[in-house]
Amino acid sequence: MKIHGSCHCGFITFEAEADPDKVSICHCTDCQAGTGSTFRTNVPVAGASFKMLSGEPTIYIKTTAESGNHRAQAFCPRCGSPIYSTTPGQGQQAFYMLRVGTLRERDELTPKRQNWFRSAQPWLAALMSVPKNEKGAA
Ligand SMILES: [Zn+2]
Ligand SMILES: [Zn+2]
């Protein structure tokens, strides 16, 4: 399916083709720190389908603790929204892991797999029983 992305401030916009069956969550501690949240939701896209329409992300190279692999983490230089990760290098890479929260079609991109579940926050399973507001905190 065609997907359309934008960072929080709108500086960076992009589009790509994604397979909704490939959406996954990562609970690893790198993703917790990198999102400032509890887990990251990703969908991979082929580099050939990934087009930046505006803006240029800042790239940060991270050595992942477990594998020792290097990953290029792209985020908006103005608002800090995470955009994607990919293999380090110049030019188009083979695949990009897009951050689903930046995608207009996020409601249709439901996770099919959870990775690094051993690092998942233990309170996640009970989240639906936590009191809810339909809008922001009252
Ligand atoms: Zn931005
Ligand atoms: Zn992760």
Short mmCIF file of N, CA, C and O and ligand atoms in Angstrom, two decimals:
data_model
loop_
_atom_site.label_atom_id
_atom_site.label_comp_id
_atom_site.label_asym_id
_atom_site.label_seq_id
_atom_site.Cartn_x
_atom_site.Cartn_y
_atom_site.Cartn_z
N MET A 1 0.84 -1.19 0.00
CA MET A 1 0.00 0.00 0.00
C MET A 1 0.88 1.24 0.00
O MET A 1 2.01 1.23 0.50
N LYS A 2 0.31 2.31 -0.56
CA LYS A 2 1.03 3.58 -0.56
C LYS A 2 0.92 4.22 0.82
O LYS A 2 -0.16 4.23 1.42
N ILE A 3 2.03 4.73 1.32
CA ILE A 3 2.02 5.40 2.62
C ILE A 3 2.65 6.78 2.50
O ILE A 3 3.49 7.02 1.62
N HIS A 4 2.20 7.68 3.36
CA HIS A 4 2.64 9.07 3.35
C HIS A 4 3.10 9.44 4.75
O HIS A 4 2.35 9.21 5.71
N GLY A 5 4.31 10.02 4.86
CA GLY A 5 4.85 10.32 6.17
C GLY A 5 5.19 11.77 6.35
O GLY A 5 5.49 12.49 5.38
N SER A 6 5.13 12.21 7.61
CA SER A 6 5.55 13.56 7.96
C SER A 6 6.01 13.56 9.41
O SER A 6 5.41 12.89 10.25
N CYS A 7 7.10 14.32 9.67
CA CYS A 7 7.51 14.50 11.06
C CYS A 7 6.51 15.40 11.78
O CYS A 7 5.60 15.96 11.16
N HIS A 8 6.71 15.60 13.06
CA HIS A 8 5.76 16.37 13.86
C HIS A 8 5.65 17.81 13.38
O HIS A 8 4.57 18.39 13.36
N CYS A 9 6.78 18.43 12.96
CA CYS A 9 6.74 19.85 12.57
C CYS A 9 6.46 20.04 11.09
O CYS A 9 6.21 21.16 10.65
N GLY A 10 6.50 18.98 10.29
CA GLY A 10 6.18 19.08 8.87
C GLY A 10 7.36 19.39 7.97
O GLY A 10 7.19 19.46 6.74
N PHE A 11 8.55 19.58 8.54
CA PHE A 11 9.74 19.86 7.71
C PHE A 11 10.06 18.69 6.79
O PHE A 11 10.39 18.88 5.62
N ILE A 12 9.96 17.48 7.33
CA ILE A 12 10.27 16.28 6.56
C ILE A 12 8.98 15.61 6.12
O ILE A 12 8.10 15.33 6.94
N THR A 13 8.86 15.37 4.80
CA THR A 13 7.74 14.59 4.27
C THR A 13 8.30 13.55 3.31
O THR A 13 9.34 13.77 2.67
N PHE A 14 7.62 12.43 3.22
CA PHE A 14 8.11 11.34 2.38
C PHE A 14 6.95 10.42 2.02
O PHE A 14 5.86 10.52 2.59
N GLU A 15 7.19 9.55 1.06
CA GLU A 15 6.20 8.53 0.70
C GLU A 15 6.93 7.25 0.32
O GLU A 15 8.13 7.27 0.02
N ALA A 16 6.19 6.14 0.36
CA ALA A 16 6.78 4.84 0.05
C ALA A 16 5.67 3.84 -0.18
O ALA A 16 4.48 4.17 -0.05
N GLU A 17 6.07 2.62 -0.52
CA GLU A 17 5.15 1.49 -0.63
C GLU A 17 5.48 0.51 0.48
O GLU A 17 6.63 0.08 0.62
N ALA A 18 4.48 0.15 1.30
CA ALA A 18 4.73 -0.75 2.43
C ALA A 18 3.76 -1.92 2.39
O ALA A 18 2.63 -1.79 1.91
N ASP A 19 4.20 -3.04 2.93
CA ASP A 19 3.36 -4.22 3.09
C ASP A 19 2.81 -4.22 4.52
O ASP A 19 3.58 -4.38 5.48
N PRO A 20 1.50 -4.03 4.70
CA PRO A 20 0.95 -3.95 6.07
C PRO A 20 1.17 -5.21 6.90
O PRO A 20 1.11 -5.17 8.13
N ASP A 21 1.47 -6.33 6.25
CA ASP A 21 1.74 -7.58 6.99
C ASP A 21 3.13 -7.59 7.61
O ASP A 21 3.47 -8.51 8.35
N LYS A 22 3.96 -6.58 7.31
CA LYS A 22 5.33 -6.55 7.81
C LYS A 22 5.51 -5.62 9.01
O LYS A 22 6.63 -5.36 9.43
N VAL A 23 4.41 -5.09 9.52
CA VAL A 23 4.52 -4.14 10.64
C VAL A 23 4.91 -4.89 11.90
O VAL A 23 4.34 -5.94 12.22
N SER A 24 5.89 -4.36 12.63
CA SER A 24 6.32 -5.00 13.86
C SER A 24 6.59 -3.95 14.94
O SER A 24 6.77 -2.77 14.64
N ILE A 25 6.59 -4.45 16.16
CA ILE A 25 6.95 -3.64 17.32
C ILE A 25 8.32 -4.09 17.81
O ILE A 25 8.61 -5.29 17.81
N CYS A 26 9.15 -3.16 18.23
CA CYS A 26 10.41 -3.52 18.88
C CYS A 26 10.41 -2.98 20.30
O CYS A 26 10.25 -1.78 20.52
N HIS A 27 10.59 -3.90 21.27
CA HIS A 27 10.60 -3.54 22.68
C HIS A 27 12.02 -3.34 23.22
O HIS A 27 12.19 -3.19 24.43
N CYS A 28 13.04 -3.38 22.37
CA CYS A 28 14.42 -3.35 22.89
C CYS A 28 14.70 -2.02 23.58
O CYS A 28 14.02 -1.02 23.36
N THR A 29 15.72 -2.03 24.43
CA THR A 29 15.99 -0.83 25.22
C THR A 29 16.51 0.32 24.34
O THR A 29 16.29 1.49 24.68
N ASP A 30 17.17 0.01 23.21
CA ASP A 30 17.55 1.07 22.27
C ASP A 30 16.30 1.78 21.74
O ASP A 30 16.28 3.01 21.60
N CYS A 31 15.27 1.01 21.42
CA CYS A 31 14.05 1.62 20.90
C CYS A 31 13.30 2.39 21.98
O CYS A 31 12.68 3.42 21.71
N GLN A 32 13.37 1.91 23.22
CA GLN A 32 12.74 2.67 24.31
C GLN A 32 13.42 4.02 24.46
O GLN A 32 12.76 5.06 24.57
N ALA A 33 14.76 4.04 24.43
CA ALA A 33 15.49 5.31 24.57
C ALA A 33 15.31 6.18 23.33
O ALA A 33 15.13 7.40 23.43
N GLY A 34 15.35 5.55 22.14
CA GLY A 34 15.29 6.30 20.89
C GLY A 34 13.94 6.94 20.61
O GLY A 34 13.85 7.89 19.84
N THR A 35 12.89 6.39 21.23
CA THR A 35 11.57 6.99 21.05
C THR A 35 11.16 7.81 22.26
O THR A 35 10.21 8.58 22.19
N GLY A 36 11.85 7.61 23.39
CA GLY A 36 11.39 8.22 24.63
C GLY A 36 10.09 7.61 25.10
O GLY A 36 9.37 8.19 25.91
N SER A 37 9.80 6.41 24.60
CA SER A 37 8.52 5.78 24.91
C SER A 37 8.75 4.32 25.28
O SER A 37 9.84 3.94 25.69
N THR A 38 7.76 3.49 25.11
CA THR A 38 7.80 2.13 25.64
C THR A 38 8.21 1.10 24.59
O THR A 38 8.78 0.07 24.91
N PHE A 39 7.87 1.36 23.34
CA PHE A 39 8.30 0.50 22.24
C PHE A 39 8.24 1.30 20.96
O PHE A 39 7.68 2.41 20.93
N ARG A 40 8.84 0.74 19.90
CA ARG A 40 8.82 1.40 18.60
C ARG A 40 8.01 0.54 17.64
O ARG A 40 8.10 -0.69 17.70
N THR A 41 7.22 1.17 16.77
CA THR A 41 6.47 0.46 15.75
C THR A 41 7.08 0.79 14.39
O THR A 41 7.25 1.97 14.05
N ASN A 42 7.44 -0.26 13.64
CA ASN A 42 8.20 -0.11 12.40
C ASN A 42 7.49 -0.79 11.24
O ASN A 42 6.82 -1.81 11.44
N VAL A 43 7.73 -0.28 10.03
CA VAL A 43 7.38 -1.04 8.82
C VAL A 43 8.54 -0.87 7.83
O VAL A 43 9.00 0.25 7.60
N PRO A 44 9.04 -1.99 7.30
CA PRO A 44 10.15 -1.87 6.34
C PRO A 44 9.62 -1.51 4.95
O PRO A 44 8.52 -1.94 4.58
N VAL A 45 10.39 -0.71 4.25
CA VAL A 45 10.06 -0.41 2.84
C VAL A 45 11.32 -0.56 2.01
O VAL A 45 12.44 -0.33 2.49
N ALA A 46 11.14 -0.94 0.74
CA ALA A 46 12.27 -1.04 -0.18
C ALA A 46 12.76 0.36 -0.52
O ALA A 46 11.96 1.29 -0.71
N GLY A 47 14.07 0.49 -0.59
CA GLY A 47 14.67 1.78 -0.92
C GLY A 47 14.15 2.35 -2.22
O GLY A 47 13.98 3.56 -2.35
N ALA A 48 13.88 1.47 -3.19
CA ALA A 48 13.43 1.95 -4.51
C ALA A 48 12.08 2.64 -4.42
O ALA A 48 11.75 3.47 -5.28
N SER A 49 11.28 2.32 -3.39
CA SER A 49 9.95 2.94 -3.28
C SER A 49 9.94 4.14 -2.35
O SER A 49 8.94 4.85 -2.25
N PHE A 50 11.04 4.37 -1.65
CA PHE A 50 11.09 5.40 -0.60
C PHE A 50 11.54 6.73 -1.21
O PHE A 50 12.65 6.83 -1.72
N LYS A 51 10.68 7.73 -1.15
CA LYS A 51 11.01 9.05 -1.71
C LYS A 51 10.86 10.12 -0.64
O LYS A 51 9.78 10.30 -0.08
N MET A 52 11.97 10.84 -0.38
CA MET A 52 11.89 12.02 0.47
C MET A 52 11.30 13.14 -0.37
O MET A 52 11.79 13.43 -1.47
N LEU A 53 10.25 13.77 0.12
CA LEU A 53 9.58 14.83 -0.64
C LEU A 53 10.03 16.22 -0.18
O LEU A 53 10.03 17.16 -0.96
N SER A 54 10.38 16.35 1.10
CA SER A 54 10.89 17.63 1.60
C SER A 54 11.74 17.39 2.82
O SER A 54 11.58 16.39 3.52
N GLY A 55 12.65 18.34 3.06
CA GLY A 55 13.50 18.29 4.25
C GLY A 55 14.61 17.28 4.11
O GLY A 55 14.65 16.47 3.18
N GLU A 56 15.54 17.34 5.03
CA GLU A 56 16.63 16.37 5.07
C GLU A 56 16.85 15.96 6.51
O GLU A 56 17.05 16.81 7.37
N PRO A 57 16.78 14.64 6.80
CA PRO A 57 16.94 14.21 8.19
C PRO A 57 18.39 14.32 8.65
O PRO A 57 19.32 14.27 7.85
N THR A 58 18.57 14.43 9.94
CA THR A 58 19.88 14.29 10.56
C THR A 58 20.11 12.80 10.81
O THR A 58 19.18 12.08 11.17
N ILE A 59 21.33 12.35 10.57
CA ILE A 59 21.66 10.93 10.71
C ILE A 59 22.59 10.75 11.91
O ILE A 59 23.57 11.48 12.07
N TYR A 60 22.25 9.78 12.70
CA TYR A 60 23.05 9.42 13.88
C TYR A 60 23.37 7.93 13.75
O TYR A 60 22.47 7.12 13.53
N ILE A 61 24.65 7.56 13.81
CA ILE A 61 25.04 6.15 13.66
C ILE A 61 25.14 5.52 15.05
O ILE A 61 25.90 6.00 15.89
N LYS A 62 24.37 4.47 15.24
CA LYS A 62 24.35 3.79 16.53
C LYS A 62 24.87 2.36 16.36
O LYS A 62 24.46 1.65 15.44
N THR A 63 25.77 1.95 17.25
CA THR A 63 26.18 0.55 17.31
C THR A 63 25.24 -0.16 18.26
O THR A 63 25.18 0.19 19.44
N THR A 64 24.47 -1.11 17.75
CA THR A 64 23.50 -1.78 18.62
C THR A 64 24.24 -2.71 19.57
O THR A 64 25.17 -3.42 19.19
N ALA A 65 23.81 -2.71 20.82
CA ALA A 65 24.53 -3.39 21.88
C ALA A 65 24.63 -4.90 21.63
O ALA A 65 25.68 -5.51 21.81
N GLU A 66 23.53 -5.50 21.19
CA GLU A 66 23.47 -6.95 21.11
C GLU A 66 24.28 -7.50 19.93
O GLU A 66 25.06 -8.42 20.08
N SER A 67 24.10 -6.93 18.74
CA SER A 67 24.68 -7.51 17.53
C SER A 67 25.99 -6.86 17.13
O SER A 67 26.77 -7.44 16.38
N GLY A 68 26.27 -5.64 17.62
CA GLY A 68 27.44 -4.92 17.16
C GLY A 68 27.26 -4.28 15.80
O GLY A 68 28.17 -3.64 15.29
N ASN A 69 26.08 -4.48 15.17
CA ASN A 69 25.82 -3.85 13.87
C ASN A 69 25.65 -2.35 14.03
O ASN A 69 25.22 -1.87 15.07
N HIS A 70 25.99 -1.64 12.96
CA HIS A 70 25.78 -0.20 12.94
C HIS A 70 24.46 0.08 12.23
O HIS A 70 24.17 -0.52 11.21
N ARG A 71 23.68 0.97 12.80
CA ARG A 71 22.45 1.40 12.16
C ARG A 71 22.46 2.92 12.08
O ARG A 71 22.88 3.60 13.02
N ALA A 72 22.01 3.41 10.92
CA ALA A 72 21.84 4.85 10.76
C ALA A 72 20.43 5.21 11.21
O ALA A 72 19.45 4.69 10.68
N GLN A 73 20.34 6.08 12.21
CA GLN A 73 19.05 6.52 12.75
C GLN A 73 18.78 7.92 12.21
O GLN A 73 19.57 8.84 12.46
N ALA A 74 17.68 8.07 11.50
CA ALA A 74 17.36 9.37 10.90
C ALA A 74 16.24 10.03 11.68
O ALA A 74 15.24 9.38 12.01
N PHE A 75 16.43 11.32 11.97
CA PHE A 75 15.39 12.06 12.68
C PHE A 75 15.35 13.49 12.17
O PHE A 75 16.27 13.98 11.52
N CYS A 76 14.24 14.16 12.45
CA CYS A 76 14.08 15.54 11.97
C CYS A 76 15.00 16.46 12.77
O CYS A 76 14.96 16.45 14.00
N PRO A 77 15.82 17.29 12.08
CA PRO A 77 16.73 18.19 12.80
C PRO A 77 16.00 19.33 13.50
O PRO A 77 16.57 20.00 14.36
N ARG A 78 14.73 19.56 13.17
CA ARG A 78 13.99 20.67 13.79
C ARG A 78 13.14 20.22 14.96
O ARG A 78 13.12 20.86 16.00
N CYS A 79 12.41 19.11 14.79
CA CYS A 79 11.49 18.70 15.86
C CYS A 79 11.91 17.41 16.54
O CYS A 79 11.33 17.04 17.57
N GLY A 80 12.88 16.69 15.98
CA GLY A 80 13.39 15.49 16.65
C GLY A 80 12.61 14.22 16.38
O GLY A 80 12.95 13.18 16.92
N SER A 81 11.55 14.28 15.57
CA SER A 81 10.79 13.05 15.30
C SER A 81 11.69 12.00 14.67
O SER A 81 12.38 12.28 13.71
N PRO A 82 11.65 10.76 15.19
CA PRO A 82 12.36 9.67 14.50
C PRO A 82 11.66 9.38 13.17
O PRO A 82 10.43 9.34 13.11
N ILE A 83 12.44 9.19 12.10
CA ILE A 83 11.86 8.98 10.77
C ILE A 83 12.08 7.55 10.30
O ILE A 83 11.16 6.89 9.85
N TYR A 84 13.33 7.07 10.35
CA TYR A 84 13.63 5.70 9.91
C TYR A 84 14.99 5.29 10.45
O TYR A 84 15.76 6.12 10.94
N SER A 85 15.29 3.99 10.31
CA SER A 85 16.66 3.51 10.44
C SER A 85 16.99 2.75 9.17
O SER A 85 16.10 2.26 8.47
N THR A 86 18.30 2.67 8.87
CA THR A 86 18.74 1.94 7.69
C THR A 86 20.21 1.58 7.87
O THR A 86 20.82 1.85 8.91
N THR A 87 20.78 0.92 6.86
CA THR A 87 22.20 0.63 6.87
C THR A 87 22.97 1.92 6.60
O THR A 87 22.51 2.76 5.80
N PRO A 88 24.12 2.13 7.25
CA PRO A 88 24.88 3.35 7.01
C PRO A 88 25.44 3.35 5.59
O PRO A 88 25.74 2.29 5.04
N GLY A 89 25.61 4.51 5.00
CA GLY A 89 26.23 4.61 3.67
C GLY A 89 25.62 5.74 2.88
O GLY A 89 24.57 6.26 3.22
N GLN A 90 26.33 6.09 1.80
CA GLN A 90 25.87 7.16 0.92
C GLN A 90 24.79 6.64 -0.01
O GLN A 90 24.78 5.46 -0.37
N GLY A 91 23.89 7.52 -0.40
CA GLY A 91 22.90 7.19 -1.41
C GLY A 91 21.81 6.26 -0.91
O GLY A 91 21.69 6.00 0.29
N GLN A 92 21.05 5.74 -1.87
CA GLN A 92 19.89 4.92 -1.53
C GLN A 92 20.33 3.58 -0.95
O GLN A 92 21.18 2.90 -1.51
N GLN A 93 19.72 3.20 0.16
CA GLN A 93 19.97 1.90 0.78
C GLN A 93 18.88 0.92 0.35
O GLN A 93 17.86 1.31 -0.20
N ALA A 94 19.12 -0.37 0.61
CA ALA A 94 18.19 -1.41 0.12
C ALA A 94 16.84 -1.35 0.83
O ALA A 94 15.79 -1.53 0.20
N PHE A 95 16.88 -1.09 2.16
CA PHE A 95 15.65 -1.06 2.94
C PHE A 95 15.70 0.06 3.97
O PHE A 95 16.79 0.42 4.43
N TYR A 96 14.52 0.54 4.32
CA TYR A 96 14.38 1.54 5.37
C TYR A 96 13.30 1.05 6.33
O TYR A 96 12.25 0.57 5.90
N MET A 97 13.59 1.15 7.61
CA MET A 97 12.59 0.82 8.63
C MET A 97 11.91 2.13 9.03
O MET A 97 12.49 2.93 9.78
N LEU A 98 10.71 2.33 8.53
CA LEU A 98 10.00 3.58 8.80
C LEU A 98 9.29 3.51 10.15
O LEU A 98 8.81 2.45 10.56
N ARG A 99 9.20 4.66 10.82
CA ARG A 99 8.55 4.75 12.12
C ARG A 99 7.07 5.02 11.89
O ARG A 99 6.69 6.09 11.38
N VAL A 100 6.24 4.06 12.28
CA VAL A 100 4.83 4.06 11.88
C VAL A 100 4.08 5.28 12.42
O VAL A 100 3.14 5.76 11.80
N GLY A 101 4.53 5.81 13.56
CA GLY A 101 3.86 6.98 14.13
C GLY A 101 3.93 8.21 13.26
O GLY A 101 3.16 9.16 13.46
N THR A 102 4.85 8.24 12.26
CA THR A 102 4.95 9.39 11.36
C THR A 102 4.05 9.23 10.13
O THR A 102 4.00 10.13 9.29
N LEU A 103 3.34 8.09 10.02
CA LEU A 103 2.63 7.79 8.77
C LEU A 103 1.15 8.13 8.87
O LEU A 103 0.49 7.81 9.86
N ARG A 104 0.63 8.76 7.83
CA ARG A 104 -0.79 9.12 7.78
C ARG A 104 -1.66 7.88 7.89
O ARG A 104 -2.75 7.91 8.46
N GLU A 105 -1.20 6.75 7.34
CA GLU A 105 -1.98 5.51 7.32
C GLU A 105 -1.73 4.64 8.56
O GLU A 105 -1.98 3.44 8.55
N ARG A 106 -1.26 5.25 9.64
CA ARG A 106 -0.87 4.46 10.82
C ARG A 106 -2.00 3.60 11.37
O ARG A 106 -1.75 2.52 11.90
N ASP A 107 -3.25 4.06 11.22
CA ASP A 107 -4.37 3.27 11.75
C ASP A 107 -4.52 1.93 11.03
O ASP A 107 -5.10 0.99 11.58
N GLU A 108 -4.04 1.86 9.79
CA GLU A 108 -4.16 0.62 9.00
C GLU A 108 -2.93 -0.28 9.17
O GLU A 108 -2.89 -1.38 8.63
N LEU A 109 -1.93 0.22 9.88
CA LEU A 109 -0.66 -0.51 9.99
C LEU A 109 -0.56 -1.11 11.39
O LEU A 109 0.18 -0.62 12.24
N THR A 110 -1.32 -2.17 11.61
CA THR A 110 -1.33 -2.79 12.93
C THR A 110 -0.21 -3.82 13.03
O THR A 110 0.10 -4.52 12.05
N PRO A 111 0.41 -3.92 14.19
CA PRO A 111 1.57 -4.82 14.34
C PRO A 111 1.19 -6.28 14.15
O PRO A 111 0.14 -6.73 14.61
N LYS A 112 2.09 -7.01 13.49
CA LYS A 112 1.91 -8.44 13.27
C LYS A 112 2.92 -9.27 14.07
O LYS A 112 2.85 -10.49 14.11
N ARG A 113 3.91 -8.60 14.67
CA ARG A 113 4.98 -9.31 15.38
C ARG A 113 5.59 -8.37 16.41
O ARG A 113 5.69 -7.17 16.17
N GLN A 114 6.00 -8.94 17.58
CA GLN A 114 6.70 -8.17 18.60
C GLN A 114 8.10 -8.76 18.79
O GLN A 114 8.21 -9.96 19.07
N ASN A 115 9.11 -7.92 18.68
CA ASN A 115 10.49 -8.37 18.85
C ASN A 115 11.07 -7.85 20.16
O ASN A 115 10.61 -6.87 20.71
N TRP A 116 12.09 -8.53 20.64
CA TRP A 116 12.78 -8.18 21.91
C TRP A 116 11.79 -8.12 23.06
O TRP A 116 11.88 -7.25 23.93
N PHE A 117 10.88 -9.10 23.08
CA PHE A 117 9.84 -9.05 24.10
C PHE A 117 10.41 -9.24 25.50
O PHE A 117 9.79 -8.83 26.48
N ARG A 118 11.61 -9.83 25.60
CA ARG A 118 12.19 -9.98 26.94
C ARG A 118 12.46 -8.63 27.60
O ARG A 118 12.60 -8.56 28.82
N SER A 119 12.56 -7.55 26.78
CA SER A 119 12.78 -6.21 27.33
C SER A 119 11.50 -5.40 27.47
O SER A 119 11.54 -4.24 27.89
N ALA A 120 10.36 -6.00 27.12
CA ALA A 120 9.09 -5.26 27.17
C ALA A 120 8.78 -4.84 28.59
O ALA A 120 9.05 -5.58 29.55
N GLN A 121 8.21 -3.67 28.73
CA GLN A 121 7.82 -3.18 30.05
C GLN A 121 6.73 -4.08 30.62
O GLN A 121 5.73 -4.36 29.93
N PRO A 122 6.87 -4.54 31.85
CA PRO A 122 5.92 -5.51 32.40
C PRO A 122 4.51 -4.97 32.56
O PRO A 122 3.56 -5.74 32.63
N TRP A 123 4.34 -3.65 32.58
CA TRP A 123 2.99 -3.08 32.77
C TRP A 123 2.18 -3.05 31.49
O TRP A 123 0.98 -2.74 31.52
N LEU A 124 2.81 -3.37 30.33
CA LEU A 124 2.07 -3.28 29.06
C LEU A 124 0.84 -4.19 29.05
O LEU A 124 -0.22 -3.79 28.56
N ALA A 125 0.97 -5.39 29.58
CA ALA A 125 -0.13 -6.35 29.50
C ALA A 125 -1.37 -5.85 30.24
O ALA A 125 -2.49 -6.18 29.88
N ALA A 126 -1.16 -5.02 31.26
CA ALA A 126 -2.28 -4.53 32.07
C ALA A 126 -2.75 -3.14 31.63
O ALA A 126 -3.61 -2.54 32.28
N LEU A 127 -2.23 -2.64 30.51
CA LEU A 127 -2.50 -1.25 30.12
C LEU A 127 -3.98 -0.97 29.91
O LEU A 127 -4.47 0.12 30.24
N MET A 128 -4.73 -1.94 29.36
CA MET A 128 -6.14 -1.69 29.06
C MET A 128 -6.97 -1.52 30.33
O MET A 128 -8.09 -1.02 30.27
N SER A 129 -6.43 -1.92 31.47
CA SER A 129 -7.19 -1.75 32.72
C SER A 129 -6.84 -0.43 33.42
O SER A 129 -7.43 -0.11 34.46
N VAL A 130 -5.89 0.35 32.86
CA VAL A 130 -5.54 1.64 33.45
C VAL A 130 -6.64 2.65 33.06
O VAL A 130 -7.08 2.65 31.91
N PRO A 131 -7.09 3.50 34.00
CA PRO A 131 -8.16 4.46 33.68
C PRO A 131 -7.81 5.33 32.47
O PRO A 131 -6.64 5.71 32.29
N LYS A 132 -8.83 5.62 31.65
CA LYS A 132 -8.63 6.29 30.36
C LYS A 132 -9.42 7.60 30.27
O LYS A 132 -10.57 7.65 30.71
N ASN A 133 -8.83 8.60 29.65
CA ASN A 133 -9.52 9.82 29.22
C ASN A 133 -9.62 9.78 27.71
O ASN A 133 -8.64 9.44 27.04
N GLU A 134 -10.75 10.15 27.13
CA GLU A 134 -10.89 10.16 25.67
C GLU A 134 -10.08 11.28 25.04
O GLU A 134 -9.72 11.22 23.87
N LYS A 135 -9.79 12.35 25.81
CA LYS A 135 -8.90 13.41 25.36
C LYS A 135 -7.78 13.55 26.39
O LYS A 135 -7.60 12.66 27.21
N GLY A 136 -7.03 14.68 26.32
CA GLY A 136 -5.88 14.86 27.22
C GLY A 136 -6.28 14.84 28.68
O GLY A 136 -7.45 14.83 29.03
N ALA A 137 -5.25 14.88 29.52
CA ALA A 137 -5.47 14.79 30.97
C ALA A 137 -6.42 15.89 31.42
O ALA A 137 -6.29 17.04 31.03
N ALA A 138 -7.37 15.51 32.24
CA ALA A 138 -8.37 16.47 32.73
C ALA A 138 -7.76 17.31 33.84
O ALA A 138 -6.84 16.87 34.52
ZN ZN B 1 10.16 17.96 12.10
ZN ZN B 2 14.55 -2.03 19.02
#
